Amino acid sequence: LGDKDFSILMHSRLAWTTKGGDEAILSKNNHWLLYALKEIKMLKPHIKLGAIVAEYGPDVMETKMLVTELGLQDTIFWVPKTSRKNLMWILSKVNIGVGEFIQSPRMLWGGTGWEVLACGKPLLQGFYFENGEFENLFGYSEPPLLKVKHKADILKHLQVLSENPEKCQIIGQASRDWFNQYNGIKLAEQWLHLLTK
């Protein structure tokens, strides 16, 4: 991705169809990112985009088919399922990381989201909390996410950040600071304090 102006990693499990008609499976709506990439390529053809997608989850083949259908073969780079160490290295090289877009109220992000925040990258993530609800529920401020409630939100974020890499760095640093304050070093210190009391 060295020749790209703006790069993305989506290493969450690809699960956006309901295979077998199982409606109990909540879609991660990974395909929303692909549609947004198609649109931004049309709106901003001068920006060289690159997205790394992990070959992970039940909908890898469906995702590859959609990539071809949308004409994104020169934009999407596939990485086989690999170790967390390798994924964290890749994450350190991109502008933003992508979580998931499960449309369910008050659902937190999974391991992918924590990795993006810990790595100090902006996290593009479904965020279905009302104003002030996150802080009321958890007792601390919400992270500086690139919040997605609707498919169109992804394109809005990509439009702004693809033209402003400095903003990526600012949000990324704020993400790392938030992680360290509430879930990383500070949380470990709190546990250590509790355990040694």
Short mmCIF file of C-alpha atoms in Angstrom, two decimals:
data_model
loop_
_atom_site.label_atom_id
_atom_site.label_comp_id
_atom_site.label_asym_id
_atom_site.label_seq_id
_atom_site.Cartn_x
_atom_site.Cartn_y
_atom_site.Cartn_z
CA LEU A 1 0.00 0.00 0.00
CA GLY A 2 3.03 2.25 -0.17
CA ASP A 3 1.71 4.06 -3.24
CA LYS A 4 -1.74 4.74 -1.75
CA ASP A 5 -2.87 8.12 -0.43
CA PHE A 6 -5.40 6.60 1.95
CA SER A 7 -5.47 3.06 3.32
CA ILE A 8 -7.86 0.97 5.38
CA LEU A 9 -7.75 -2.35 7.20
CA MET A 10 -10.93 -4.38 7.71
CA HIS A 11 -9.94 -7.53 9.61
CA SER A 12 -13.25 -8.29 11.28
CA ARG A 13 -15.08 -11.50 10.43
CA LEU A 14 -16.91 -11.19 7.11
CA ALA A 15 -20.50 -12.04 8.03
CA TRP A 16 -23.09 -9.95 6.25
CA THR A 17 -25.40 -12.49 4.64
CA THR A 18 -27.86 -14.70 6.51
CA LYS A 19 -26.90 -18.02 5.00
CA GLY A 20 -29.53 -20.68 5.34
CA GLY A 21 -32.15 -18.10 6.25
CA ASP A 22 -30.98 -17.85 9.86
CA GLU A 23 -32.37 -14.45 10.83
CA ALA A 24 -30.92 -14.83 14.34
CA ILE A 25 -27.47 -14.06 12.91
CA LEU A 26 -26.83 -10.34 13.19
CA SER A 27 -25.23 -8.98 10.05
CA LYS A 28 -21.93 -7.18 10.52
CA ASN A 29 -22.79 -5.27 7.32
CA ASN A 30 -19.17 -5.47 6.15
CA HIS A 31 -20.40 -4.92 2.59
CA TRP A 32 -21.32 -1.30 3.45
CA LEU A 33 -17.62 -0.43 3.31
CA LEU A 34 -17.32 -1.77 -0.23
CA TYR A 35 -20.22 0.33 -1.47
CA ALA A 36 -18.71 3.40 0.18
CA LEU A 37 -15.34 2.72 -1.46
CA LYS A 38 -17.03 2.46 -4.85
CA GLU A 39 -18.74 5.82 -4.29
CA ILE A 40 -15.67 7.63 -3.03
CA LYS A 41 -13.64 6.40 -5.99
CA MET A 42 -16.21 8.02 -8.26
CA LEU A 43 -16.38 11.24 -6.20
CA LYS A 44 -12.63 11.61 -5.63
CA PRO A 45 -10.80 9.83 -8.48
CA HIS A 46 -7.60 11.77 -7.67
CA ILE A 47 -7.19 9.91 -4.35
CA LYS A 48 -5.42 6.56 -4.53
CA LEU A 49 -7.34 4.27 -2.17
CA GLY A 50 -6.35 0.89 -0.81
CA ALA A 51 -8.22 -1.42 1.54
CA ILE A 52 -6.83 -4.59 3.06
CA VAL A 53 -9.50 -7.15 3.87
CA ALA A 54 -8.88 -10.32 5.87
CA GLU A 55 -10.02 -13.63 4.39
CA TYR A 56 -11.92 -14.49 7.51
CA GLY A 57 -15.53 -15.44 8.15
CA PRO A 58 -18.40 -17.26 6.43
CA ASP A 59 -18.87 -14.65 3.69
CA VAL A 60 -15.39 -14.46 2.16
CA MET A 61 -16.58 -15.77 -1.22
CA GLU A 62 -19.62 -13.48 -1.25
CA THR A 63 -17.37 -10.54 -0.42
CA LYS A 64 -14.94 -11.41 -3.22
CA MET A 65 -17.86 -11.64 -5.63
CA LEU A 66 -19.11 -8.22 -4.54
CA VAL A 67 -15.62 -6.75 -4.96
CA THR A 68 -15.64 -7.96 -8.57
CA GLU A 69 -19.20 -6.78 -9.15
CA LEU A 70 -18.31 -3.28 -7.91
CA GLY A 71 -15.06 -3.17 -9.90
CA LEU A 72 -12.88 -2.79 -6.81
CA GLN A 73 -10.25 -5.39 -7.69
CA ASP A 74 -7.53 -2.71 -7.87
CA THR A 75 -8.58 -1.26 -4.50
CA ILE A 76 -9.03 -4.36 -2.31
CA PHE A 77 -6.00 -6.35 -1.17
CA TRP A 78 -6.71 -9.70 0.45
CA VAL A 79 -4.70 -11.06 3.36
CA PRO A 80 -5.11 -14.68 4.47
CA LYS A 81 -6.19 -15.33 8.04
CA THR A 82 -3.08 -14.60 10.06
CA SER A 83 -1.79 -13.98 13.55
CA ARG A 84 -2.79 -11.00 15.68
CA LYS A 85 0.86 -9.90 15.64
CA ASN A 86 0.80 -9.66 11.84
CA LEU A 87 -2.56 -7.87 11.85
CA MET A 88 -1.29 -5.32 14.37
CA TRP A 89 1.72 -4.67 12.14
CA ILE A 90 -0.56 -4.10 9.13
CA LEU A 91 -2.80 -1.88 11.25
CA SER A 92 0.19 0.28 12.14
CA LYS A 93 0.69 1.01 8.42
CA VAL A 94 -2.85 2.09 7.45
CA ASN A 95 -4.80 5.31 8.03
CA ILE A 96 -7.93 3.81 9.62
CA GLY A 97 -9.32 0.51 10.88
CA VAL A 98 -12.83 -0.82 10.35
CA GLY A 99 -14.88 -2.66 12.95
CA GLU A 100 -18.42 -3.80 12.26
CA PHE A 101 -21.82 -2.26 11.65
CA ILE A 102 -24.23 -4.48 13.56
CA GLN A 103 -27.50 -2.56 13.85
CA SER A 104 -28.33 -3.33 17.43
CA PRO A 105 -28.84 -0.78 20.22
CA ARG A 106 -26.06 -0.44 22.80
CA MET A 107 -23.84 -3.07 21.19
CA LEU A 108 -20.14 -2.57 21.83
CA TRP A 109 -17.36 -3.33 19.39
CA GLY A 110 -15.44 -6.60 19.50
CA GLY A 111 -11.76 -7.50 19.52
CA THR A 112 -11.14 -5.85 16.16
CA GLY A 113 -12.30 -2.50 17.54
CA TRP A 114 -10.15 -2.79 20.65
CA GLU A 115 -7.12 -3.54 18.47
CA VAL A 116 -7.72 -0.48 16.30
CA LEU A 117 -8.12 1.80 19.32
CA ALA A 118 -5.06 0.35 21.06
CA CYS A 119 -3.00 0.84 17.91
CA GLY A 120 -3.89 4.53 17.81
CA LYS A 121 -5.92 4.49 14.62
CA PRO A 122 -9.37 5.97 13.95
CA LEU A 123 -12.03 3.26 14.27
CA LEU A 124 -14.90 3.25 11.76
CA GLN A 125 -17.55 1.49 13.81
CA GLY A 126 -21.29 1.06 14.26
CA PHE A 127 -22.33 3.08 17.30
CA TYR A 128 -25.97 2.73 18.30
CA PHE A 129 -26.10 4.77 21.50
CA GLU A 130 -28.21 7.85 22.10
CA ASN A 131 -26.50 11.10 23.21
CA GLY A 132 -25.04 10.61 26.70
CA GLU A 133 -26.19 6.98 26.89
CA PHE A 134 -22.71 5.44 26.67
CA GLU A 135 -21.38 7.52 29.56
CA ASN A 136 -24.48 6.83 31.65
CA LEU A 137 -24.13 3.07 31.13
CA PHE A 138 -20.37 2.69 31.55
CA GLY A 139 -19.36 5.63 33.72
CA TYR A 140 -16.80 7.13 31.37
CA SER A 141 -16.72 9.07 28.12
CA GLU A 142 -17.26 7.39 24.77
CA PRO A 143 -14.22 6.88 22.55
CA PRO A 144 -13.52 9.18 19.59
CA LEU A 145 -15.02 6.76 17.06
CA LEU A 146 -15.95 7.41 13.46
CA LYS A 147 -19.55 6.65 14.36
CA VAL A 148 -21.78 4.79 11.92
CA LYS A 149 -25.53 4.48 12.39
CA HIS A 150 -26.43 4.31 8.71
CA LYS A 151 -24.67 3.09 5.59
CA ALA A 152 -24.27 6.70 4.35
CA ASP A 153 -22.19 7.60 7.42
CA ILE A 154 -19.29 5.52 6.12
CA LEU A 155 -19.02 7.57 2.94
CA LYS A 156 -19.17 10.83 4.94
CA HIS A 157 -16.24 9.77 7.13
CA LEU A 158 -14.19 8.53 4.18
CA GLN A 159 -14.76 11.77 2.29
CA VAL A 160 -13.44 13.88 5.16
CA LEU A 161 -10.52 11.69 6.22
CA SER A 162 -9.25 10.74 2.76
CA GLU A 163 -8.63 14.46 2.12
CA ASN A 164 -7.20 15.12 5.57
CA PRO A 165 -4.59 12.62 6.79
CA GLU A 166 -3.65 14.99 9.63
CA LYS A 167 -7.15 14.52 11.04
CA CYS A 168 -6.54 10.74 11.00
CA GLN A 169 -3.46 11.26 13.16
CA ILE A 170 -5.34 13.51 15.62
CA ILE A 171 -8.25 11.06 15.99
CA GLY A 172 -5.81 8.15 16.17
CA GLN A 173 -3.86 9.72 19.02
CA ALA A 174 -7.10 10.52 20.85
CA SER A 175 -8.14 6.88 20.35
CA ARG A 176 -4.92 5.58 21.87
CA ASP A 177 -5.21 8.03 24.76
CA TRP A 178 -8.81 6.92 25.40
CA PHE A 179 -7.79 3.25 25.28
CA ASN A 180 -4.91 3.79 27.69
CA GLN A 181 -7.07 5.84 30.04
CA TYR A 182 -10.02 3.45 30.29
CA ASN A 183 -8.92 0.03 29.07
CA GLY A 184 -5.17 -0.22 28.79
CA ILE A 185 -2.50 0.93 31.21
CA LYS A 186 -4.86 2.76 33.57
CA LEU A 187 -7.21 -0.21 33.82
CA ALA A 188 -4.28 -2.51 34.59
CA GLU A 189 -3.17 -0.07 37.30
CA GLN A 190 -6.67 -0.10 38.81
CA TRP A 191 -6.70 -3.92 38.89
CA LEU A 192 -3.22 -3.98 40.42
CA HIS A 193 -4.37 -1.51 43.07
CA LEU A 194 -7.45 -3.63 43.87
CA LEU A 195 -5.46 -6.86 44.02
CA THR A 196 -2.71 -5.49 46.27
CA LYS A 197 -5.05 -3.70 48.69
#
